[in-house]
Amino acid sequence: MEKVLKEITPKSSDFSQWYVDVIRKADMVDYAPMKGFMVMKPYSYRIWEFIQEQMDRRFKATGHQNAYFPLLIPEHLLAQEEEHIEGFSAEVAWVTMGGNEQLAERLAIRPTSETIIGAMYAQWIHSYRDLPVLINQWANVLRWEKATRPFLRTTEFLWQEGHTVHRTADEALAETLQQLEIYREVIEEYLAVPVIAGVKSAGERFAGAVDTYTLEALMGDGRALQSATSHFLGQHFSKAFQIQYLDEDGELKYGWTSSWGSSTRLIGAVIMVHGDDKGLRLPPKIAPIQVVIVPIGKGAEREAVVAHAKALEAQLANAFRVKLDDRDEFTPGYKFNDWEMRGVPLRVELGPKDLAKQQVVLARRDTGEKLSVSESQLVETVQHLLDAIQSELFRQALEFRESHTMSVESYQEMAQNGYRGFFRGDWCGSETCADHLKAETGMTIRCLPFNEEPVTGHCIVCGQTSRYRALFARAY
């Protein structure tokens, strides 16, 4: 059993297999009987609940309410916004039978909910007094993916999707950017994953959107992960679904809409950004267990140590998510490996000598450092160390991203770095150049980052005068 814990493929030799080893051996997921589906086990689902709690609190603080809309969408609704259905056509799963009867109209299992929600908003909105409509739903969606990987890209996944309607374009755009900032705050401050904010190029934006804003993170293998998106939809869906309101001036006008979403792929980001060859390294703010207590000793000594460990557990439980591992069938070394693999940020070791000195040994998961602490200072020290671990994980991730971000003057330079990392380069704005780059190298424009300096160079693909400075990467 102890040998199994150590059999994690090194990140440097096979990142993909390392990822699978970690999520399986840390008891986060299992594969469902159907290809492309996963079962989220309690350990990973608890992480999702922490993410939900932080986002939901912020959504509600900005005036949003939660609701729930149907899983199945009639085909005629999905087809009403042409660009939207074209963008999702290859991923839609259809229900064609109800019991033993053929349905008169196919029902799509929602790949996203703009259409069904748009149809309902058209019934609810009549006057400017009904606006804004600020609704979010926590739900599952289904997209028929050809290649899947747990958390990152599965056929079914969990997410939230916000859908809003406003009187003006400025209000809808402000909403879009506000939600992007909420995502940034949660992802950076709780998941300790640094992100780059920007707008998607036309070829990469959400189907049916005027503009898509994104947060891009760099994973441990040098690939990008789109971590959250927020879409300014203009009046495309309002006109497709007749979302109209009578304004103060007596004129009938179309609403301006937005949609925004994040998903369980954020858990994949946490694993790939922070994990190491021992397994997970979880940021304390989202760790299901923040502190694990491991008593050490045998015979009569062990009984006294375990009894005291239980008292420490009760003391720490007032402020932290803590677990006492008093299993007597495993050695302390096994337990150390087990909890390190599961990414618990801080370990408390307590043996007979520590008991006599009224102290404990604390071990950090992020750095492996150990220190002895008197019991009288335990709660204060644990809080200090958890804060330090949260900050250190973010610092390490940011340092990795910055050391793997480089500026290029031609796309051939990307090959010198194995196409690993973020590449900043000038782009003329032609989708022909973007398509050529993707076909030849697998690199895509992740975003046009905010707050970039004025562009004065030449397109890294065609050499013509550039219009934008873009962030390029291979992506999940």
CSV table of C-alpha atoms in Angstrom, one decimal:
chain,number,residue,atom,x,y,z
A,1,MET,CA,0.0,0.0,0.0
A,2,GLU,CA,2.8,2.4,0.9
A,3,LYS,CA,4.4,1.7,-2.5
A,4,VAL,CA,1.3,2.7,-4.3
A,5,LEU,CA,1.4,6.2,-2.8
A,6,LYS,CA,4.8,6.8,-4.3
A,7,GLU,CA,3.9,5.7,-7.9
A,8,ILE,CA,3.2,9.1,-9.3
A,9,THR,CA,4.8,9.8,-12.7
A,10,PRO,CA,7.2,12.7,-12.5
A,11,LYS,CA,5.8,15.9,-14.0
A,12,SER,CA,9.0,16.4,-16.1
A,13,SER,CA,8.8,13.1,-17.8
A,14,ASP,CA,5.1,12.9,-18.7
A,15,PHE,CA,2.9,15.8,-17.5
A,16,SER,CA,-0.3,14.2,-18.9
A,17,GLN,CA,0.2,11.0,-17.0
A,18,TRP,CA,1.3,12.8,-13.9
A,19,TYR,CA,-2.0,14.7,-14.0
A,20,VAL,CA,-4.0,11.5,-14.2
A,21,ASP,CA,-2.0,9.8,-11.5
A,22,VAL,CA,-2.5,12.7,-9.1
A,23,ILE,CA,-6.3,13.1,-9.5
A,24,ARG,CA,-6.8,9.3,-9.2
A,25,LYS,CA,-4.5,8.7,-6.3
A,26,ALA,CA,-5.6,11.7,-4.4
A,27,ASP,CA,-9.2,10.3,-4.7
A,28,MET,CA,-10.6,13.3,-6.5
A,29,VAL,CA,-12.3,11.6,-9.5
A,30,ASP,CA,-13.3,8.3,-11.0
A,31,TYR,CA,-14.2,7.5,-14.6
A,32,ALA,CA,-17.9,6.9,-15.3
A,33,PRO,CA,-19.1,3.9,-17.4
A,34,MET,CA,-19.7,6.3,-20.3
A,35,LYS,CA,-16.7,7.6,-22.3
A,36,GLY,CA,-15.9,11.2,-21.5
A,37,PHE,CA,-17.8,11.4,-18.2
A,38,MET,CA,-16.3,11.7,-14.8
A,39,VAL,CA,-17.5,11.2,-11.2
A,40,MET,CA,-16.4,14.0,-8.9
A,41,LYS,CA,-15.6,12.4,-5.5
A,42,PRO,CA,-16.2,14.2,-2.2
A,43,TYR,CA,-12.7,15.6,-2.0
A,44,SER,CA,-12.8,17.5,-5.3
A,45,TYR,CA,-16.5,18.4,-4.9
A,46,ARG,CA,-15.7,20.1,-1.6
A,47,ILE,CA,-13.1,22.3,-3.5
A,48,TRP,CA,-15.9,23.2,-6.0
A,49,GLU,CA,-18.2,24.1,-3.1
A,50,PHE,CA,-15.5,26.6,-1.8
A,51,ILE,CA,-15.3,28.1,-5.3
A,52,GLN,CA,-19.0,28.3,-5.5
A,53,GLU,CA,-19.3,29.9,-2.1
A,54,GLN,CA,-16.8,32.7,-2.9
A,55,MET,CA,-18.3,33.5,-6.3
A,56,ASP,CA,-21.9,33.2,-5.2
A,57,ARG,CA,-21.3,35.7,-2.4
A,58,ARG,CA,-19.8,38.2,-4.8
A,59,PHE,CA,-22.6,37.7,-7.4
A,60,LYS,CA,-25.2,38.4,-4.7
A,61,ALA,CA,-23.3,41.4,-3.4
A,62,THR,CA,-23.5,42.9,-6.9
A,63,GLY,CA,-27.3,42.5,-7.1
A,64,HIS,CA,-27.6,39.1,-8.8
A,65,GLN,CA,-30.0,36.3,-7.9
A,66,ASN,CA,-29.9,32.6,-8.6
A,67,ALA,CA,-32.5,30.8,-10.7
A,68,TYR,CA,-32.7,27.5,-12.6
A,69,PHE,CA,-33.7,26.9,-16.2
A,70,PRO,CA,-34.5,23.7,-18.0
A,71,LEU,CA,-31.8,21.2,-19.1
A,72,LEU,CA,-33.5,20.5,-22.5
A,73,ILE,CA,-33.8,23.2,-25.2
A,74,PRO,CA,-36.2,22.8,-28.2
A,75,GLU,CA,-34.3,22.8,-31.5
A,76,HIS,CA,-36.2,25.8,-32.8
A,77,LEU,CA,-35.0,27.9,-29.9
A,78,LEU,CA,-31.4,26.8,-30.3
A,79,ALA,CA,-31.6,27.7,-34.0
A,80,GLN,CA,-32.9,31.2,-33.5
A,81,GLU,CA,-29.5,32.8,-33.2
A,82,GLU,CA,-27.7,31.5,-36.3
A,83,GLU,CA,-24.1,32.3,-35.3
A,84,HIS,CA,-24.7,30.8,-31.9
A,85,ILE,CA,-26.0,27.4,-33.1
A,86,GLU,CA,-23.3,27.2,-35.8
A,87,GLY,CA,-20.7,27.6,-33.1
A,88,PHE,CA,-22.1,24.8,-31.0
A,89,SER,CA,-23.5,22.4,-33.6
A,90,ALA,CA,-20.7,19.8,-33.4
A,91,GLU,CA,-21.0,19.6,-29.6
A,92,VAL,CA,-24.7,19.3,-29.1
A,93,ALA,CA,-26.3,16.1,-27.9
A,94,TRP,CA,-29.9,15.5,-28.8
A,95,VAL,CA,-32.9,13.8,-27.1
A,96,THR,CA,-35.1,12.3,-29.8
A,97,MET,CA,-37.2,9.8,-27.8
A,98,GLY,CA,-39.6,10.3,-24.9
A,99,GLY,CA,-40.2,6.9,-23.4
A,100,ASN,CA,-41.2,4.8,-26.4
A,101,GLU,CA,-42.3,7.7,-28.6
A,102,GLN,CA,-40.5,9.7,-31.1
A,103,LEU,CA,-40.5,13.4,-30.2
A,104,ALA,CA,-42.1,15.8,-32.7
A,105,GLU,CA,-39.1,18.1,-32.2
A,106,ARG,CA,-35.6,17.3,-31.1
A,107,LEU,CA,-34.5,18.6,-27.7
A,108,ALA,CA,-30.9,19.7,-27.2
A,109,ILE,CA,-29.2,18.9,-23.9
A,110,ARG,CA,-27.9,22.4,-23.0
A,111,PRO,CA,-24.4,23.2,-24.2
A,112,THR,CA,-25.1,26.7,-22.7
A,113,SER,CA,-28.3,28.5,-21.9
A,114,GLU,CA,-28.5,31.8,-23.8
A,115,THR,CA,-31.3,30.6,-26.0
A,116,ILE,CA,-33.7,29.1,-23.4
A,117,ILE,CA,-33.0,32.0,-21.0
A,118,GLY,CA,-33.5,34.5,-23.8
A,119,ALA,CA,-36.9,33.0,-24.6
A,120,MET,CA,-38.0,33.4,-21.0
A,121,TYR,CA,-36.6,36.9,-20.6
A,122,ALA,CA,-38.7,37.9,-23.6
A,123,GLN,CA,-41.8,36.9,-21.6
A,124,TRP,CA,-40.7,38.6,-18.4
A,125,ILE,CA,-39.5,42.0,-19.6
A,126,HIS,CA,-42.0,44.6,-20.7
A,127,SER,CA,-40.9,48.0,-19.3
A,128,TYR,CA,-37.7,49.8,-18.5
A,129,ARG,CA,-38.8,49.3,-14.9
A,130,ASP,CA,-38.2,45.6,-15.3
A,131,LEU,CA,-34.5,46.2,-16.0
A,132,PRO,CA,-31.8,45.3,-15.3
A,133,VAL,CA,-32.4,41.6,-15.0
A,134,LEU,CA,-29.4,40.0,-13.2
A,135,ILE,CA,-29.7,36.2,-12.9
A,136,ASN,CA,-27.2,33.5,-12.4
A,137,GLN,CA,-27.7,29.7,-12.4
A,138,TRP,CA,-25.5,26.9,-11.0
A,139,ALA,CA,-26.0,24.0,-13.3
A,140,ASN,CA,-24.5,21.2,-15.5
A,141,VAL,CA,-24.0,21.4,-19.2
A,142,LEU,CA,-23.1,18.8,-21.8
A,143,ARG,CA,-20.9,19.2,-24.9
A,144,TRP,CA,-20.0,16.2,-27.0
A,145,GLU,CA,-16.2,16.4,-26.8
A,146,LYS,CA,-14.0,14.2,-28.9
A,147,ALA,CA,-11.0,14.3,-26.6
A,148,THR,CA,-11.6,14.5,-22.8
A,149,ARG,CA,-9.6,15.0,-19.7
A,150,PRO,CA,-11.0,15.1,-16.1
A,151,PHE,CA,-11.9,18.7,-15.0
A,152,LEU,CA,-10.3,20.3,-18.1
A,153,ARG,CA,-12.6,19.0,-20.8
A,154,THR,CA,-15.3,16.5,-20.1
A,155,THR,CA,-18.6,15.8,-21.9
A,156,GLU,CA,-20.6,16.9,-18.9
A,157,PHE,CA,-19.3,19.4,-16.4
A,158,LEU,CA,-20.5,21.7,-13.7
A,159,TRP,CA,-20.5,25.5,-14.0
A,160,GLN,CA,-22.3,28.7,-13.3
A,161,GLU,CA,-23.7,30.9,-16.1
A,162,GLY,CA,-24.9,34.5,-15.5
A,163,HIS,CA,-27.3,36.1,-18.0
A,164,THR,CA,-28.3,39.8,-17.7
A,165,VAL,CA,-30.3,42.4,-19.6
A,166,HIS,CA,-29.8,46.1,-19.5
A,167,ARG,CA,-31.2,49.3,-20.9
A,168,THR,CA,-28.0,50.5,-22.5
A,169,ALA,CA,-24.9,49.1,-24.1
A,170,ASP,CA,-22.7,50.9,-21.5
A,171,GLU,CA,-24.5,49.2,-18.7
A,172,ALA,CA,-24.2,45.8,-20.3
A,173,LEU,CA,-20.5,46.3,-21.0
A,174,ALA,CA,-19.9,47.5,-17.4
A,175,GLU,CA,-21.6,44.3,-16.2
A,176,THR,CA,-19.4,42.2,-18.4
A,177,LEU,CA,-16.2,43.7,-17.1
A,178,GLN,CA,-17.5,43.7,-13.5
A,179,GLN,CA,-18.0,39.9,-13.6
A,180,LEU,CA,-14.6,39.4,-15.2
A,181,GLU,CA,-13.1,41.2,-12.2
A,182,ILE,CA,-15.0,39.0,-9.8
A,183,TYR,CA,-13.6,35.9,-11.5
A,184,ARG,CA,-10.1,37.4,-11.3
A,185,GLU,CA,-10.4,38.1,-7.6
A,186,VAL,CA,-11.5,34.6,-6.8
A,187,ILE,CA,-9.1,32.8,-9.0
A,188,GLU,CA,-6.0,34.8,-7.9
A,189,GLU,CA,-6.9,35.3,-4.2
A,190,TYR,CA,-8.4,31.9,-3.4
A,191,LEU,CA,-7.0,29.5,-6.0
A,192,ALA,CA,-3.6,31.3,-6.0
A,193,VAL,CA,-3.6,31.1,-9.8
A,194,PRO,CA,-2.3,34.3,-11.6
A,195,VAL,CA,-4.3,35.2,-14.7
A,196,ILE,CA,-3.9,37.6,-17.7
A,197,ALA,CA,-7.1,39.5,-18.6
A,198,GLY,CA,-7.9,40.5,-22.1
A,199,VAL,CA,-10.4,40.4,-25.0
A,200,LYS,CA,-10.6,37.5,-27.4
A,201,SER,CA,-9.9,37.9,-31.1
A,202,ALA,CA,-12.8,37.6,-33.5
A,203,GLY,CA,-11.9,34.0,-34.3
A,204,GLU,CA,-11.8,32.9,-30.7
A,205,ARG,CA,-14.8,34.8,-29.2
A,206,PHE,CA,-18.0,33.1,-28.0
A,207,ALA,CA,-20.5,32.3,-30.8
A,208,GLY,CA,-23.0,35.2,-31.0
A,209,ALA,CA,-21.0,37.7,-28.8
A,210,VAL,CA,-19.9,41.2,-29.8
A,211,ASP,CA,-16.9,40.8,-27.6
A,212,THR,CA,-15.6,38.0,-25.3
A,213,TYR,CA,-13.4,38.9,-22.3
A,214,THR,CA,-11.2,36.2,-20.8
A,215,LEU,CA,-8.8,35.3,-18.0
A,216,GLU,CA,-5.9,33.1,-19.3
A,217,ALA,CA,-3.7,31.1,-16.9
A,218,LEU,CA,-0.5,29.2,-17.6
A,219,MET,CA,-0.3,25.6,-16.6
A,220,GLY,CA,2.8,23.7,-15.3
A,221,ASP,CA,3.4,22.2,-18.8
A,222,GLY,CA,3.5,25.6,-20.5
A,223,ARG,CA,0.0,25.3,-22.0
A,224,ALA,CA,-2.7,28.0,-21.4
A,225,LEU,CA,-6.1,27.4,-19.8
A,226,GLN,CA,-9.0,29.7,-20.4
A,227,SER,CA,-10.1,30.1,-16.8
A,228,ALA,CA,-13.3,32.2,-17.1
A,229,THR,CA,-15.0,34.2,-19.7
A,230,SER,CA,-17.5,37.1,-19.8
A,231,HIS,CA,-19.4,38.0,-23.0
A,232,PHE,CA,-20.8,41.3,-24.1
A,233,LEU,CA,-23.7,40.1,-26.4
A,234,GLY,CA,-24.9,43.4,-27.6
A,235,GLN,CA,-28.4,43.1,-29.0
A,236,HIS,CA,-27.9,39.8,-30.9
A,237,PHE,CA,-29.9,37.6,-28.6
A,238,SER,CA,-32.4,40.4,-27.8
A,239,LYS,CA,-33.3,40.7,-31.5
A,240,ALA,CA,-33.3,36.9,-32.0
A,241,PHE,CA,-35.7,36.4,-29.1
A,242,GLN,CA,-37.5,39.7,-29.1
A,243,ILE,CA,-36.3,40.8,-25.7
A,244,GLN,CA,-37.9,44.3,-25.8
A,245,TYR,CA,-39.0,46.9,-23.3
A,246,LEU,CA,-41.0,50.1,-23.4
A,247,ASP,CA,-38.7,52.9,-22.4
A,248,GLU,CA,-39.5,56.1,-20.6
A,249,ASP,CA,-39.8,58.0,-23.9
A,250,GLY,CA,-42.5,55.6,-25.0
A,251,GLU,CA,-40.4,53.8,-27.6
A,252,LEU,CA,-40.1,50.0,-27.8
A,253,LYS,CA,-36.4,49.1,-27.6
A,254,TYR,CA,-34.3,46.0,-27.5
A,255,GLY,CA,-32.3,45.2,-24.4
A,256,TRP,CA,-28.6,44.9,-24.2
A,257,THR,CA,-27.3,41.6,-22.8
A,258,SER,CA,-24.3,39.8,-21.3
A,259,SER,CA,-23.5,36.3,-20.2
A,260,TRP,CA,-20.5,35.0,-18.2
A,261,GLY,CA,-19.3,31.7,-16.8
A,262,SER,CA,-16.7,29.6,-15.0
A,263,SER,CA,-16.6,25.9,-14.4
A,264,THR,CA,-15.0,22.9,-12.6
A,265,ARG,CA,-12.0,23.3,-15.0
A,266,LEU,CA,-10.8,25.7,-12.3
A,267,ILE,CA,-10.0,22.6,-10.2
A,268,GLY,CA,-7.8,21.3,-13.0
A,269,ALA,CA,-6.0,24.7,-13.0
A,270,VAL,CA,-5.3,24.3,-9.3
A,271,ILE,CA,-3.8,20.9,-9.8
A,272,MET,CA,-1.7,21.7,-12.8
A,273,VAL,CA,-0.4,25.1,-11.5
A,274,HIS,CA,0.5,24.0,-8.0
A,275,GLY,CA,1.0,20.2,-8.0
A,276,ASP,CA,4.4,18.6,-7.7
A,277,ASP,CA,5.9,15.1,-7.9
A,278,LYS,CA,4.4,14.3,-4.5
A,279,GLY,CA,0.9,15.1,-5.7
A,280,LEU,CA,-1.4,18.0,-4.9
A,281,ARG,CA,-0.5,21.3,-3.3
A,282,LEU,CA,-3.7,23.0,-2.3
A,283,PRO,CA,-4.1,26.7,-1.5
A,284,PRO,CA,-5.3,26.8,2.2
A,285,LYS,CA,-8.3,28.9,1.3
A,286,ILE,CA,-9.8,26.1,-0.8
A,287,ALA,CA,-8.3,23.0,0.9
A,288,PRO,CA,-11.0,20.6,2.2
A,289,ILE,CA,-8.5,19.9,5.0
A,290,GLN,CA,-6.2,22.7,6.0
A,291,VAL,CA,-4.4,21.0,8.9
A,292,VAL,CA,-3.9,17.3,9.5
A,293,ILE,CA,-2.6,16.0,12.9
A,294,VAL,CA,-0.5,12.9,12.9
A,295,PRO,CA,0.2,11.3,16.3
A,296,ILE,CA,3.5,9.4,16.6
A,297,GLY,CA,4.2,6.6,19.2
A,298,LYS,CA,3.6,3.0,20.2
A,299,GLY,CA,1.9,1.2,23.0
A,300,ALA,CA,1.1,3.1,26.1
A,301,GLU,CA,2.9,6.2,24.8
A,302,ARG,CA,0.7,6.2,21.8
A,303,GLU,CA,-2.5,6.3,23.9
A,304,ALA,CA,-1.3,9.4,25.7
A,305,VAL,CA,-0.3,11.1,22.5
A,306,VAL,CA,-3.6,10.3,20.7
A,307,ALA,CA,-5.6,11.6,23.6
A,308,HIS,CA,-3.6,14.8,23.6
A,309,ALA,CA,-3.9,15.0,19.8
A,310,LYS,CA,-7.7,14.9,20.1
A,311,ALA,CA,-7.6,17.9,22.4
A,312,LEU,CA,-5.5,19.8,19.9
A,313,GLU,CA,-7.9,18.9,17.2
A,314,ALA,CA,-10.8,20.3,19.2
A,315,GLN,CA,-8.8,23.5,19.8
A,316,LEU,CA,-7.8,24.0,16.1
A,317,ALA,CA,-11.3,23.1,14.8
A,318,ASN,CA,-12.6,26.4,16.2
A,319,ALA,CA,-10.6,28.2,13.5
A,320,PHE,CA,-9.5,25.7,10.8
A,321,ARG,CA,-10.6,22.7,8.8
A,322,VAL,CA,-8.7,20.1,10.7
A,323,LYS,CA,-8.4,16.3,10.7
A,324,LEU,CA,-6.8,13.9,13.2
A,325,ASP,CA,-5.3,10.8,11.5
A,326,ASP,CA,-5.3,8.3,14.3
A,327,ARG,CA,-5.4,5.2,12.1
A,328,ASP,CA,-3.3,2.6,13.8
A,329,GLU,CA,-2.9,0.3,10.8
A,330,PHE,CA,-0.6,2.8,9.0
A,331,THR,CA,2.8,4.1,9.9
A,332,PRO,CA,3.5,7.8,10.4
A,333,GLY,CA,5.6,7.7,7.2
A,334,TYR,CA,2.7,6.3,5.2
A,335,LYS,CA,0.4,9.0,6.6
A,336,PHE,CA,2.9,11.8,5.8
A,337,ASN,CA,3.0,10.6,2.1
A,338,ASP,CA,-0.8,10.2,2.0
A,339,TRP,CA,-1.6,13.7,3.2
A,340,GLU,CA,1.2,15.2,1.1
A,341,MET,CA,-0.3,13.6,-2.0
A,342,ARG,CA,-3.7,15.0,-1.1
A,343,GLY,CA,-2.2,18.4,-0.8
A,344,VAL,CA,-3.1,19.3,2.8
A,345,PRO,CA,-1.2,22.6,3.4
A,346,LEU,CA,0.0,22.0,7.0
A,347,ARG,CA,0.8,18.9,9.0
A,348,VAL,CA,1.0,18.7,12.8
A,349,GLU,CA,3.3,16.0,14.2
A,350,LEU,CA,3.0,15.1,17.8
A,351,GLY,CA,5.2,12.4,19.5
A,352,PRO,CA,6.0,11.5,23.1
A,353,LYS,CA,9.0,14.0,23.3
A,354,ASP,CA,6.8,16.8,21.9
A,355,LEU,CA,4.2,15.9,24.5
A,356,ALA,CA,6.7,16.2,27.3
A,357,LYS,CA,7.9,19.6,26.0
A,358,GLN,CA,4.3,20.9,25.4
A,359,GLN,CA,5.2,21.5,21.7
A,360,VAL,CA,4.4,20.2,18.2
A,361,VAL,CA,6.2,20.0,14.9
A,362,LEU,CA,4.6,21.8,12.0
A,363,ALA,CA,5.5,20.7,8.4
A,364,ARG,CA,4.6,22.9,5.4
A,365,ARG,CA,3.4,21.1,2.2
A,366,ASP,CA,4.5,23.9,-0.1
A,367,THR,CA,8.2,24.1,1.0
A,368,GLY,CA,8.6,21.0,3.1
A,369,GLU,CA,10.0,23.1,6.0
A,370,LYS,CA,9.5,22.0,9.6
A,371,LEU,CA,9.5,24.0,12.8
A,372,SER,CA,8.8,23.3,16.4
A,373,VAL,CA,6.1,25.4,18.1
A,374,SER,CA,4.9,25.6,21.7
A,375,GLU,CA,1.3,24.6,22.1
A,376,SER,CA,0.5,28.0,23.6
A,377,GLN,CA,1.4,29.6,20.2
A,378,LEU,CA,-0.1,26.9,18.0
A,379,VAL,CA,-3.3,28.6,16.8
A,380,GLU,CA,-1.5,31.9,16.0
A,381,THR,CA,1.3,30.1,14.2
A,382,VAL,CA,-1.0,27.9,12.2
A,383,GLN,CA,-2.9,31.0,10.9
A,384,HIS,CA,0.4,32.7,10.1
A,385,LEU,CA,1.7,29.7,8.2
A,386,LEU,CA,-1.5,29.1,6.2
A,387,ASP,CA,-1.5,32.7,5.1
A,388,ALA,CA,2.2,32.4,4.2
A,389,ILE,CA,1.5,29.2,2.2
A,390,GLN,CA,-1.4,30.9,0.3
A,391,SER,CA,0.9,33.8,-0.7
A,392,GLU,CA,3.9,31.5,-1.5
A,393,LEU,CA,1.9,29.3,-3.9
A,394,PHE,CA,0.7,32.4,-5.8
A,395,ARG,CA,4.3,33.8,-5.8
A,396,GLN,CA,5.7,30.6,-7.2
A,397,ALA,CA,2.9,30.4,-9.9
A,398,LEU,CA,3.5,34.0,-10.9
A,399,GLU,CA,7.3,33.4,-11.1
A,400,PHE,CA,6.7,30.4,-13.3
A,401,ARG,CA,4.5,32.3,-15.6
A,402,GLU,CA,6.8,35.3,-15.9
A,403,SER,CA,9.8,33.0,-16.6
A,404,HIS,CA,7.8,31.3,-19.3
A,405,THR,CA,6.5,34.4,-21.0
A,406,MET,CA,8.6,35.9,-23.8
A,407,SER,CA,8.3,38.4,-26.6
A,408,VAL,CA,8.8,37.3,-30.2
A,409,GLU,CA,9.2,39.1,-33.5
A,410,SER,CA,8.3,36.1,-35.6
A,411,TYR,CA,6.4,32.9,-34.9
A,412,GLN,CA,9.3,30.8,-35.8
A,413,GLU,CA,11.0,31.9,-32.5
A,414,MET,CA,8.3,30.0,-30.6
A,415,ALA,CA,9.8,26.7,-31.7
A,416,GLN,CA,13.1,27.6,-29.9
A,417,ASN,CA,11.1,27.3,-26.6
A,418,GLY,CA,9.2,24.1,-27.7
A,419,TYR,CA,6.0,26.2,-28.0
A,420,ARG,CA,5.8,26.1,-24.2
A,421,GLY,CA,4.6,29.2,-22.4
A,422,PHE,CA,3.0,32.5,-23.3
A,423,PHE,CA,4.4,34.4,-26.3
A,424,ARG,CA,3.7,38.1,-26.7
A,425,GLY,CA,3.8,39.2,-30.3
A,426,ASP,CA,2.3,41.7,-32.8
A,427,TRP,CA,-0.6,40.7,-35.0
A,428,CYS,CA,-2.1,42.4,-38.0
A,429,GLY,CA,-5.6,41.5,-37.1
A,430,SER,CA,-6.2,39.1,-40.0
A,431,GLU,CA,-7.9,35.8,-39.1
A,432,THR,CA,-6.0,34.3,-42.0
A,433,CYS,CA,-2.8,34.8,-40.1
A,434,ALA,CA,-4.3,33.4,-36.9
A,435,ASP,CA,-5.6,30.3,-38.8
A,436,HIS,CA,-2.2,29.7,-40.5
A,437,LEU,CA,-0.4,29.9,-37.2
A,438,LYS,CA,-2.8,27.5,-35.5
A,439,ALA,CA,-2.6,25.0,-38.4
A,440,GLU,CA,1.2,25.1,-38.5
A,441,THR,CA,2.1,25.2,-34.8
A,442,GLY,CA,-1.1,24.6,-32.7
A,443,MET,CA,-0.7,28.1,-31.2
A,444,THR,CA,-3.8,30.2,-30.8
A,445,ILE,CA,-4.4,33.8,-29.8
A,446,ARG,CA,-5.4,33.5,-26.2
A,447,CYS,CA,-6.3,37.2,-25.9
A,448,LEU,CA,-5.4,40.7,-26.7
A,449,PRO,CA,-4.3,41.7,-23.1
A,450,PHE,CA,-5.5,44.8,-21.4
A,451,ASN,CA,-3.2,47.8,-20.8
A,452,GLU,CA,-0.7,46.9,-23.5
A,453,GLU,CA,1.6,49.6,-24.9
A,454,PRO,CA,0.8,51.0,-28.3
A,455,VAL,CA,1.6,48.6,-31.1
A,456,THR,CA,4.3,49.8,-33.5
A,457,GLY,CA,5.7,46.6,-34.9
A,458,HIS,CA,4.9,44.0,-37.6
A,459,CYS,CA,2.8,40.9,-37.5
A,460,ILE,CA,4.7,37.8,-36.4
A,461,VAL,CA,3.0,35.8,-39.1
A,462,CYS,CA,2.9,37.9,-42.3
A,463,GLY,CA,5.2,40.7,-41.5
A,464,GLN,CA,2.6,43.4,-42.3
A,465,THR,CA,2.0,46.4,-40.1
A,466,SER,CA,0.4,45.2,-36.8
A,467,ARG,CA,-2.7,46.4,-35.2
A,468,TYR,CA,-2.6,44.5,-31.9
A,469,ARG,CA,-0.3,43.0,-29.4
A,470,ALA,CA,-1.5,39.5,-28.8
A,471,LEU,CA,-0.8,36.7,-26.3
A,472,PHE,CA,-0.2,33.4,-28.0
A,473,ALA,CA,0.0,29.9,-26.6
A,474,ARG,CA,-1.0,26.3,-27.1
A,475,ALA,CA,-4.1,25.7,-24.9
A,476,TYR,CA,-6.2,23.0,-23.3
